[in-house]
């Protein structure tokens, strides 16, 4: 496959334009579609559109294609499984790929105190993994309230949506939401909700839960779970400091509340560790996983301490959940992550982070660069003092990058996210920085 060209393209090309027009007529208009990229094929971190234009992919289908596009080991695992059988429903029957994957999850998911006493429920998506975790928390604690965070994204099915609080368009018109969900401020240190600076902060944003929610709104002994993303994804790639997650763990433990960590976007090696929560040393009670686990095949997993996942046969299930092809793809993906790609995410991620931080002096639009491994967000502002959100400028930068051959997505109101496949090379990281630099210059009105 060709490398990313050093040109500004007129997009969409004719074939892409025709497909976009048909899509506009027949496909639900609820999808976001920031720019008209129409995929034809991909290899590693490079993708080609239907008109033969080549792009560097720093979006990875929203942080999904962890092993890159069409990794031969993953394709082989899928093909070999497809030649045996496609489906037999894990709800009613047994098949070994699912059992193998559950064993693998028990070894990597940071619950159960390293004993391996972990059980996993398999579904098809991140939202379903969250639904399973919420239902399990309610079932196990016999309590029904849930605490989630402002800016969070947990999915679009009604239970998960009730915990989601990222953008109102995701909730507008769909109410009423599931009762018993409360939202608290997240540790967004660039825009501290309680006006502090990160140095010496003891996660005072959590005082809201202790001093207001628990005293005035909901009794802690009626709260089943706190659901939290260690790094908010859709909310803008906001990294929670360790102290926030550690205090949350203390608080939940004190009140017998389960701590459910949403690693749908931050998990599976993307941050340089298998799960982002590991940076804080916190051990949650349950973890929701999806996206990167099967390199692009649909799979959601809710893993929990074995002594928590004791619901009886028939309590929860899914016809397609944990289908054999997704499980085979996940097993091949996990092997690649452990062998090389998780480490690559750490080293190439550090290089990409350095490169993006190196643009701060040149581009007044950049307010903050943050992240871990290959999960990096750049928040754009109109003024570094007031931190006024550069919303339209963000969209323009994402589009300018597209026309120059770089696929990135927005996150939150005014951030750009870099979530490439974990096979990204150092040279590709440098290309991403170069194109992003040009895109910023174009939007800032300089010669591009
Ligand atoms: C943190 C997080 N949780 C849950 C979800 C929902 O996943 P899905 O779209 O697979 O339902 C997402 C999707 O972006 C996510 O980023």
Short mmCIF file of C-alpha atoms and ligand atoms in Angstrom, two decimals:
data_model
loop_
_atom_site.label_atom_id
_atom_site.label_comp_id
_atom_site.label_asym_id
_atom_site.label_seq_id
_atom_site.Cartn_x
_atom_site.Cartn_y
_atom_site.Cartn_z
CA UNK A 1 0.00 0.00 0.00
CA UNK A 2 1.22 3.52 -0.77
CA UNK A 3 2.44 5.98 1.85
CA UNK A 4 0.58 9.17 2.72
CA UNK A 5 1.20 11.79 0.01
CA UNK A 6 2.40 15.29 0.74
CA UNK A 7 -0.45 17.09 -0.98
CA UNK A 8 -3.73 18.81 -0.31
CA UNK A 9 -6.55 16.78 -1.84
CA UNK A 10 -9.88 17.79 -3.36
CA UNK A 11 -12.26 15.60 -1.41
CA UNK A 12 -14.54 13.80 -1.71
CA UNK A 13 -13.52 12.23 -5.00
CA UNK A 14 -16.25 11.23 -7.50
CA UNK A 15 -16.78 7.66 -6.24
CA UNK A 16 -16.86 8.78 -2.60
CA UNK A 17 -19.29 11.60 -3.43
CA UNK A 18 -21.68 9.17 -5.13
CA UNK A 19 -21.64 6.79 -2.14
CA UNK A 20 -22.15 9.66 0.32
CA UNK A 21 -25.18 10.81 -1.71
CA UNK A 22 -26.74 7.32 -1.58
CA UNK A 23 -25.97 7.09 2.14
CA UNK A 24 -27.68 10.44 2.72
CA UNK A 25 -30.81 9.05 1.10
CA UNK A 26 -31.04 5.59 2.68
CA UNK A 27 -29.01 5.49 5.90
CA UNK A 28 -30.14 6.89 9.25
CA UNK A 29 -29.05 10.53 9.51
CA UNK A 30 -28.20 10.07 13.21
CA UNK A 31 -24.56 9.13 12.54
CA UNK A 32 -21.98 11.87 13.11
CA UNK A 33 -19.83 11.67 9.92
CA UNK A 34 -17.42 14.60 10.35
CA UNK A 35 -16.01 14.32 6.82
CA UNK A 36 -16.61 12.19 3.71
CA UNK A 37 -14.08 9.39 4.09
CA UNK A 38 -15.34 6.33 2.21
CA UNK A 39 -13.16 3.33 3.01
CA UNK A 40 -12.03 0.86 0.35
CA UNK A 41 -9.24 -1.00 2.17
CA UNK A 42 -6.56 -0.68 4.77
CA UNK A 43 -3.27 -2.11 5.94
CA UNK A 44 -1.65 -1.33 9.28
CA UNK A 45 -2.26 2.36 10.00
CA UNK A 46 -2.79 3.33 6.34
CA UNK A 47 -6.17 3.35 4.64
CA UNK A 48 -7.31 3.98 1.08
CA UNK A 49 -10.62 5.46 -0.02
CA UNK A 50 -12.75 4.36 -2.98
CA UNK A 51 -11.06 6.94 -5.24
CA UNK A 52 -7.58 5.66 -4.42
CA UNK A 53 -6.64 8.46 -2.02
CA UNK A 54 -4.36 7.34 0.81
CA UNK A 55 -4.65 8.46 4.44
CA UNK A 56 -2.82 7.93 7.70
CA UNK A 57 -5.40 6.62 10.13
CA UNK A 58 -5.21 8.21 13.58
CA UNK A 59 -8.88 7.45 14.28
CA UNK A 60 -8.88 3.62 14.03
CA UNK A 61 -12.66 3.47 13.65
CA UNK A 62 -13.01 5.27 17.01
CA UNK A 63 -10.13 3.58 18.83
CA UNK A 64 -11.05 0.11 17.62
CA UNK A 65 -8.54 -1.30 15.11
CA UNK A 66 -5.91 -1.99 17.75
CA UNK A 67 -3.78 -4.32 15.62
CA UNK A 68 -4.11 -2.16 12.52
CA UNK A 69 -6.21 -2.81 9.46
CA UNK A 70 -6.33 -6.40 8.23
CA UNK A 71 -3.54 -7.72 10.44
CA UNK A 72 -2.68 -11.11 8.86
CA UNK A 73 -2.78 -12.96 12.22
CA UNK A 74 -6.25 -11.61 13.00
CA UNK A 75 -7.51 -12.27 9.45
CA UNK A 76 -6.17 -15.83 9.69
CA UNK A 77 -7.87 -16.43 13.06
CA UNK A 78 -11.17 -15.11 11.69
CA UNK A 79 -10.88 -17.19 8.50
CA UNK A 80 -9.99 -20.40 10.31
CA UNK A 81 -12.90 -19.99 12.73
CA UNK A 82 -15.30 -19.07 9.90
CA UNK A 83 -14.38 -22.28 8.09
CA UNK A 84 -15.40 -24.29 11.19
CA UNK A 85 -18.62 -22.53 12.28
CA UNK A 86 -19.97 -18.98 12.45
CA UNK A 87 -22.45 -19.20 15.28
CA UNK A 88 -23.85 -21.53 17.90
CA UNK A 89 -25.01 -19.00 20.53
CA UNK A 90 -23.00 -18.87 23.71
CA UNK A 91 -26.34 -18.42 25.47
CA UNK A 92 -27.28 -22.07 25.09
CA UNK A 93 -24.18 -23.95 23.98
CA UNK A 94 -20.47 -24.16 24.70
CA UNK A 95 -17.55 -23.47 22.35
CA UNK A 96 -13.91 -23.33 23.25
CA UNK A 97 -12.90 -19.91 21.82
CA UNK A 98 -15.26 -18.24 24.30
CA UNK A 99 -13.93 -20.26 27.24
CA UNK A 100 -10.34 -19.55 26.17
CA UNK A 101 -11.09 -15.86 25.99
CA UNK A 102 -12.70 -15.90 29.45
CA UNK A 103 -9.52 -17.54 30.79
CA UNK A 104 -7.43 -14.84 29.11
CA UNK A 105 -9.63 -12.11 30.60
CA UNK A 106 -9.18 -13.65 34.06
CA UNK A 107 -5.44 -13.30 33.63
CA UNK A 108 -5.40 -9.67 32.47
CA UNK A 109 -8.38 -7.86 34.00
CA UNK A 110 -7.26 -6.00 37.15
CA UNK A 111 -9.95 -7.34 39.48
CA UNK A 112 -9.80 -10.22 41.95
CA UNK A 113 -6.49 -9.25 43.61
CA UNK A 114 -4.37 -11.17 41.13
CA UNK A 115 -6.02 -14.48 42.07
CA UNK A 116 -7.48 -14.99 38.60
CA UNK A 117 -10.89 -15.41 40.26
CA UNK A 118 -12.62 -13.46 37.50
CA UNK A 119 -15.68 -14.20 35.40
CA UNK A 120 -16.67 -12.57 32.11
CA UNK A 121 -19.96 -11.90 30.36
CA UNK A 122 -19.75 -11.53 26.57
CA UNK A 123 -21.84 -9.19 24.43
CA UNK A 124 -21.46 -7.29 21.13
CA UNK A 125 -20.64 -3.70 22.05
CA UNK A 126 -19.44 -1.25 24.65
CA UNK A 127 -22.96 -0.16 25.54
CA UNK A 128 -23.94 -3.76 26.22
CA UNK A 129 -20.84 -4.28 28.37
CA UNK A 130 -21.97 -1.29 30.45
CA UNK A 131 -25.56 -2.58 30.58
CA UNK A 132 -24.24 -5.90 31.89
CA UNK A 133 -22.08 -4.17 34.50
CA UNK A 134 -24.99 -2.01 35.70
CA UNK A 135 -27.37 -4.97 35.88
CA UNK A 136 -24.75 -7.04 37.68
CA UNK A 137 -24.12 -4.23 40.19
CA UNK A 138 -27.83 -3.92 40.90
CA UNK A 139 -28.24 -7.68 41.18
CA UNK A 140 -25.20 -8.19 43.42
CA UNK A 141 -25.81 -5.28 45.80
CA UNK A 142 -29.62 -5.33 45.81
CA UNK A 143 -29.34 -1.54 45.44
CA UNK A 144 -30.43 0.42 42.38
CA UNK A 145 -28.78 3.88 42.23
CA UNK A 146 -25.80 4.59 40.00
CA UNK A 147 -23.33 7.48 40.12
CA UNK A 148 -21.61 8.51 36.88
CA UNK A 149 -19.68 11.63 35.83
CA UNK A 150 -20.34 14.75 33.82
CA UNK A 151 -18.65 14.48 30.43
CA UNK A 152 -18.81 10.68 30.46
CA UNK A 153 -19.82 8.48 27.55
CA UNK A 154 -20.98 4.95 28.27
CA UNK A 155 -23.08 4.15 25.19
CA UNK A 156 -26.48 4.78 23.65
CA UNK A 157 -28.78 1.98 24.83
CA UNK A 158 -31.16 3.41 27.40
CA UNK A 159 -29.40 2.16 30.54
CA UNK A 160 -25.95 3.17 29.30
CA UNK A 161 -27.36 6.43 27.93
CA UNK A 162 -28.72 7.30 31.36
CA UNK A 163 -25.14 7.19 32.66
CA UNK A 164 -23.83 9.09 29.61
CA UNK A 165 -23.46 12.84 30.01
CA UNK A 166 -21.19 13.90 27.20
CA UNK A 167 -23.36 15.94 24.80
CA UNK A 168 -27.05 16.75 25.16
CA UNK A 169 -27.77 15.72 21.55
CA UNK A 170 -27.12 12.14 22.64
CA UNK A 171 -29.96 12.36 25.23
CA UNK A 172 -32.30 14.97 23.79
CA UNK A 173 -35.69 13.57 22.84
CA UNK A 174 -35.06 10.16 24.42
CA UNK A 175 -36.19 10.75 28.00
CA UNK A 176 -37.14 9.88 30.57
CA UNK A 177 -33.86 8.21 31.37
CA UNK A 178 -33.45 5.25 33.70
CA UNK A 179 -34.21 6.49 37.21
CA UNK A 180 -31.59 6.52 39.95
CA UNK A 181 -28.60 7.85 37.98
CA UNK A 182 -26.73 10.85 39.40
CA UNK A 183 -23.87 12.75 37.80
CA UNK A 184 -20.91 14.27 39.63
CA UNK A 185 -18.10 16.51 38.34
CA UNK A 186 -15.17 14.70 36.70
CA UNK A 187 -11.53 15.52 37.40
CA UNK A 188 -10.97 17.69 34.34
CA UNK A 189 -7.76 19.32 35.57
CA UNK A 190 -7.47 21.72 32.61
CA UNK A 191 -10.87 23.12 33.60
CA UNK A 192 -10.93 22.17 37.29
CA UNK A 193 -14.60 22.08 38.37
CA UNK A 194 -13.64 23.42 41.82
CA UNK A 195 -11.12 26.01 40.63
CA UNK A 196 -7.92 24.33 41.89
CA UNK A 197 -4.64 23.52 40.17
CA UNK A 198 -3.39 19.94 39.81
CA UNK A 199 -0.40 20.40 42.19
CA UNK A 200 -1.34 19.42 45.70
CA UNK A 201 -4.90 18.59 44.66
CA UNK A 202 -6.58 15.88 46.72
CA UNK A 203 -9.40 15.27 44.24
CA UNK A 204 -11.61 17.88 45.90
CA UNK A 205 -14.04 17.54 42.98
CA UNK A 206 -15.19 14.35 44.72
CA UNK A 207 -16.36 16.40 47.71
CA UNK A 208 -19.54 16.91 45.69
CA UNK A 209 -20.37 13.22 46.10
CA UNK A 210 -19.42 13.05 49.79
CA UNK A 211 -20.76 16.43 50.90
CA UNK A 212 -23.73 16.98 48.62
CA UNK A 213 -25.01 13.87 46.86
CA UNK A 214 -24.61 11.59 49.90
CA UNK A 215 -25.95 14.15 52.37
CA UNK A 216 -28.74 15.73 50.37
CA UNK A 217 -29.83 13.52 47.49
CA UNK A 218 -29.13 9.81 47.80
CA UNK A 219 -28.12 7.67 50.74
CA UNK A 220 -24.82 5.88 49.97
CA UNK A 221 -26.25 2.58 51.22
CA UNK A 222 -28.69 2.72 48.29
CA UNK A 223 -25.97 3.21 45.66
CA UNK A 224 -25.10 0.09 43.69
CA UNK A 225 -22.16 1.37 41.66
CA UNK A 226 -19.99 4.24 40.60
CA UNK A 227 -19.23 4.00 36.88
CA UNK A 228 -16.13 5.86 35.72
CA UNK A 229 -13.84 6.16 32.71
CA UNK A 230 -10.19 6.41 33.88
CA UNK A 231 -9.69 8.61 30.82
CA UNK A 232 -12.82 10.21 29.42
CA UNK A 233 -13.00 9.36 25.72
CA UNK A 234 -15.89 11.05 23.94
CA UNK A 235 -15.74 13.72 26.66
CA UNK A 236 -12.45 15.04 25.27
CA UNK A 237 -9.63 12.63 26.20
CA UNK A 238 -9.52 13.93 29.76
CA UNK A 239 -7.08 12.03 31.99
CA UNK A 240 -8.22 11.60 35.60
CA UNK A 241 -5.35 11.99 38.05
CA UNK A 242 -4.47 8.94 40.16
CA UNK A 243 -5.66 10.69 43.34
CA UNK A 244 -9.18 10.98 41.90
CA UNK A 245 -9.44 7.27 41.14
CA UNK A 246 -7.82 6.32 44.44
CA UNK A 247 -10.19 8.49 46.48
CA UNK A 248 -13.12 7.10 44.50
CA UNK A 249 -11.99 3.59 45.43
CA UNK A 250 -11.79 4.51 49.14
CA UNK A 251 -15.20 6.15 49.04
CA UNK A 252 -16.90 3.25 47.26
CA UNK A 253 -15.26 0.65 49.50
CA UNK A 254 -16.37 2.53 52.62
CA UNK A 255 -20.01 2.43 51.53
CA UNK A 256 -20.12 -1.03 49.97
CA UNK A 257 -20.57 0.53 46.50
CA UNK A 258 -19.11 -1.30 43.50
CA UNK A 259 -16.53 0.50 41.38
CA UNK A 260 -17.18 -0.19 37.70
CA UNK A 261 -14.46 1.03 35.36
CA UNK A 262 -15.38 1.76 31.75
CA UNK A 263 -12.30 0.78 29.73
CA UNK A 264 -14.21 0.53 26.46
CA UNK A 265 -12.04 3.22 24.86
CA UNK A 266 -9.00 3.35 27.18
CA UNK A 267 -8.46 -0.40 27.50
CA UNK A 268 -6.70 -3.13 25.54
CA UNK A 269 -3.20 -1.72 25.49
CA UNK A 270 -4.02 1.68 24.03
CA UNK A 271 -2.46 3.60 26.93
CA UNK A 272 0.68 1.45 27.05
CA UNK A 273 -0.80 -0.66 29.85
CA UNK A 274 -3.55 -3.21 29.24
CA UNK A 275 -6.03 -1.04 31.18
CA UNK A 276 -5.74 2.66 32.00
CA UNK A 277 -6.89 2.08 35.60
CA UNK A 278 -3.59 0.25 36.20
CA UNK A 279 -1.70 3.57 36.26
CA UNK A 280 -3.49 4.45 39.52
CA UNK A 281 -3.00 1.09 41.22
CA UNK A 282 -6.75 1.00 41.87
CA UNK A 283 -8.50 -2.36 41.72
CA UNK A 284 -12.10 -1.96 40.59
CA UNK A 285 -14.88 -4.54 41.10
CA UNK A 286 -15.85 -4.80 37.45
CA UNK A 287 -14.51 -3.65 34.09
CA UNK A 288 -16.39 -2.94 30.86
CA UNK A 289 -14.40 -3.63 27.69
CA UNK A 290 -15.12 -3.45 23.93
CA UNK A 291 -13.64 -1.53 20.95
CA UNK A 292 -9.96 -2.62 20.69
CA UNK A 293 -10.41 -6.12 22.09
CA UNK A 294 -11.15 -7.85 18.79
CA UNK A 295 -9.42 -5.51 16.28
CA UNK A 296 -12.74 -4.51 14.69
CA UNK A 297 -15.00 -7.52 15.22
CA UNK A 298 -17.98 -6.74 17.47
CA UNK A 299 -17.34 -7.82 21.05
CA UNK A 300 -18.19 -6.40 24.46
CA UNK A 301 -17.02 -7.88 27.74
CA UNK A 302 -18.03 -7.23 31.33
CA UNK A 303 -15.52 -8.85 33.66
CA UNK A 304 -15.96 -8.95 37.44
CA UNK A 305 -14.73 -10.60 40.59
CA UNK A 306 -15.98 -14.19 40.41
CA UNK A 307 -17.76 -13.91 43.75
CA UNK A 308 -19.73 -10.97 42.34
CA UNK A 309 -20.81 -12.63 39.10
CA UNK A 310 -23.12 -15.19 40.66
CA UNK A 311 -26.35 -14.43 38.83
CA UNK A 312 -28.30 -17.57 37.91
CA UNK A 313 -28.88 -19.15 34.45
CA UNK A 314 -31.30 -17.02 32.43
CA UNK A 315 -30.58 -13.82 34.37
CA UNK A 316 -28.60 -12.22 31.54
CA UNK A 317 -27.60 -13.41 28.05
CA UNK A 318 -27.26 -12.40 24.39
CA UNK A 319 -27.82 -14.44 21.21
CA UNK A 320 -24.80 -13.07 19.35
CA UNK A 321 -22.74 -12.02 22.39
CA UNK A 322 -19.21 -13.42 22.35
CA UNK A 323 -19.71 -15.00 18.93
CA UNK A 324 -16.96 -17.47 17.96
CA UNK A 325 -15.46 -15.26 15.24
CA UNK A 326 -15.14 -12.26 17.55
CA UNK A 327 -13.63 -14.49 20.24
CA UNK A 328 -11.09 -15.89 17.75
CA UNK A 329 -10.21 -12.35 16.65
CA UNK A 330 -9.86 -11.29 20.30
CA UNK A 331 -7.51 -14.17 21.11
CA UNK A 332 -5.28 -13.24 18.14
CA UNK A 333 -5.47 -9.56 19.13
CA UNK A 334 -4.49 -10.25 22.74
CA UNK A 335 -1.45 -12.24 21.63
CA UNK A 336 -0.27 -9.35 19.43
CA UNK A 337 -0.91 -6.77 22.15
CA UNK A 338 1.11 -8.73 24.68
CA UNK A 339 3.95 -9.58 22.29
CA UNK A 340 4.59 -6.08 20.96
CA UNK A 341 1.76 -3.65 20.44
CA UNK A 342 1.13 -2.55 24.01
CA UNK A 343 4.82 -1.65 24.31
CA UNK A 344 4.65 0.06 20.90
CA UNK A 345 1.70 2.14 22.13
CA UNK A 346 3.88 3.38 25.01
CA UNK A 347 6.98 4.25 22.96
CA UNK A 348 5.33 5.61 19.80
CA UNK A 349 2.71 7.30 21.99
CA UNK A 350 5.49 9.15 23.85
CA UNK A 351 6.94 10.29 20.53
CA UNK A 352 3.57 11.46 19.24
CA UNK A 353 2.93 13.27 22.53
CA UNK A 354 6.33 15.02 22.33
CA UNK A 355 5.68 16.00 18.73
CA UNK A 356 2.25 17.44 19.53
CA UNK A 357 3.57 19.27 22.61
CA UNK A 358 6.27 20.69 20.34
CA UNK A 359 3.52 22.51 18.38
CA UNK A 360 2.29 24.46 21.43
CA UNK A 361 4.78 27.32 20.97
CA UNK A 362 3.80 27.75 17.32
CA UNK A 363 0.01 27.44 17.51
CA UNK A 364 -2.01 29.70 19.83
CA UNK A 365 -5.04 27.48 19.15
CA UNK A 366 -3.55 24.69 21.28
CA UNK A 367 -4.70 24.95 24.89
CA UNK A 368 -3.71 21.54 26.23
CA UNK A 369 -2.08 18.31 25.04
CA UNK A 370 -2.76 15.29 27.24
CA UNK A 371 -3.18 11.54 27.25
CA UNK A 372 -1.41 8.28 27.79
CA UNK A 373 0.22 6.04 25.17
CA UNK A 374 -1.67 6.26 21.88
CA UNK A 375 -4.71 7.91 23.46
CA UNK A 376 -3.89 11.59 23.06
CA UNK A 377 -6.16 14.63 23.03
CA UNK A 378 -5.37 18.17 21.91
CA UNK A 379 -7.78 20.74 23.30
CA UNK A 380 -8.17 23.84 21.13
CA UNK A 381 -8.99 27.26 22.61
CA UNK A 382 -9.50 30.78 21.26
CA UNK A 383 -7.60 32.29 24.14
CA UNK A 384 -5.21 30.53 26.51
CA UNK A 385 -6.16 32.80 29.41
CA UNK A 386 -9.95 32.51 29.17
CA UNK A 387 -9.79 28.98 27.67
CA UNK A 388 -12.74 29.88 25.44
CA UNK A 389 -13.53 26.69 23.51
CA UNK A 390 -12.46 26.76 19.84
CA UNK A 391 -15.39 24.68 18.63
CA UNK A 392 -15.75 25.67 14.97
CA UNK A 393 -11.97 25.91 14.68
CA UNK A 394 -11.69 22.34 15.96
CA UNK A 395 -14.04 21.10 13.26
CA UNK A 396 -12.08 23.07 10.66
CA UNK A 397 -8.77 21.57 11.83
CA UNK A 398 -10.19 18.02 11.65
CA UNK A 399 -11.37 18.74 8.09
CA UNK A 400 -8.10 20.38 7.06
CA UNK A 401 -6.21 17.33 8.35
CA UNK A 402 -8.51 15.07 6.31
CA UNK A 403 -7.81 17.00 3.10
CA UNK A 404 -4.09 16.58 3.77
CA UNK A 405 -4.32 12.83 4.32
CA UNK A 406 -4.72 12.47 8.10
CA UNK A 407 -7.80 10.92 9.70
CA UNK A 408 -8.48 12.26 13.20
CA UNK A 409 -11.74 12.69 15.08
CA UNK A 410 -13.05 15.33 17.42
CA UNK A 411 -13.73 14.54 21.08
CA UNK A 412 -15.70 16.70 23.48
CA UNK A 413 -16.66 20.17 22.27
CA UNK A 414 -13.24 21.37 21.21
CA UNK A 415 -10.62 18.62 21.34
CA UNK A 416 -9.01 16.55 18.62
CA UNK A 417 -8.28 12.95 19.48
CA UNK A 418 -5.40 10.83 18.24
CA UNK A 419 -6.35 7.17 18.65
CA UNK A 420 -4.41 5.38 15.91
CA UNK A 421 -3.98 1.64 15.50
CA UNK A 422 -1.32 0.46 17.97
CA UNK A 423 0.92 -0.56 15.05
CA UNK A 424 1.67 3.11 14.34
CA UNK A 425 5.39 3.55 13.58
CA UNK A 426 7.64 6.37 14.76
CA UNK A 427 7.80 7.70 11.19
CA UNK A 428 4.00 7.66 10.94
CA UNK A 429 3.75 9.51 14.27
CA UNK A 430 6.02 12.20 12.81
CA UNK A 431 3.84 12.38 9.68
CA UNK A 432 0.75 12.83 11.86
CA UNK A 433 2.42 15.72 13.70
CA UNK A 434 3.52 17.34 10.42
CA UNK A 435 0.05 17.20 8.87
CA UNK A 436 -1.61 18.37 12.10
CA UNK A 437 0.84 21.30 12.19
CA UNK A 438 -0.17 22.25 8.63
CA UNK A 439 -3.87 21.89 9.41
CA UNK A 440 -3.53 24.19 12.43
CA UNK A 441 -1.62 26.74 10.34
CA UNK A 442 -4.35 26.68 7.70
CA UNK A 443 -7.10 27.31 10.26
CA UNK A 444 -5.07 29.95 12.07
CA UNK A 445 -4.95 31.75 8.73
CA UNK A 446 -1.33 31.24 7.93
CA UNK A 447 -0.08 29.89 4.63
CA UNK A 448 -0.97 26.22 4.52
C1 LIG B 1 -15.91 4.81 27.17
C2 LIG B 1 -16.99 4.25 26.29
N1 LIG B 1 -17.93 3.46 26.82
C3 LIG B 1 -18.91 2.91 26.08
C4 LIG B 1 -18.99 3.16 24.72
C5 LIG B 1 -20.08 2.55 23.89
O1 LIG B 1 -19.54 1.60 23.04
P1 LIG B 1 -20.37 1.09 21.75
O2 LIG B 1 -20.42 2.23 20.80
O3 LIG B 1 -19.57 -0.08 21.27
O4 LIG B 1 -21.71 0.70 22.25
C6 LIG B 1 -18.03 3.99 24.12
C7 LIG B 1 -18.10 4.30 22.69
O5 LIG B 1 -17.52 5.19 22.18
C8 LIG B 1 -17.00 4.54 24.93
O6 LIG B 1 -16.07 5.35 24.41
#
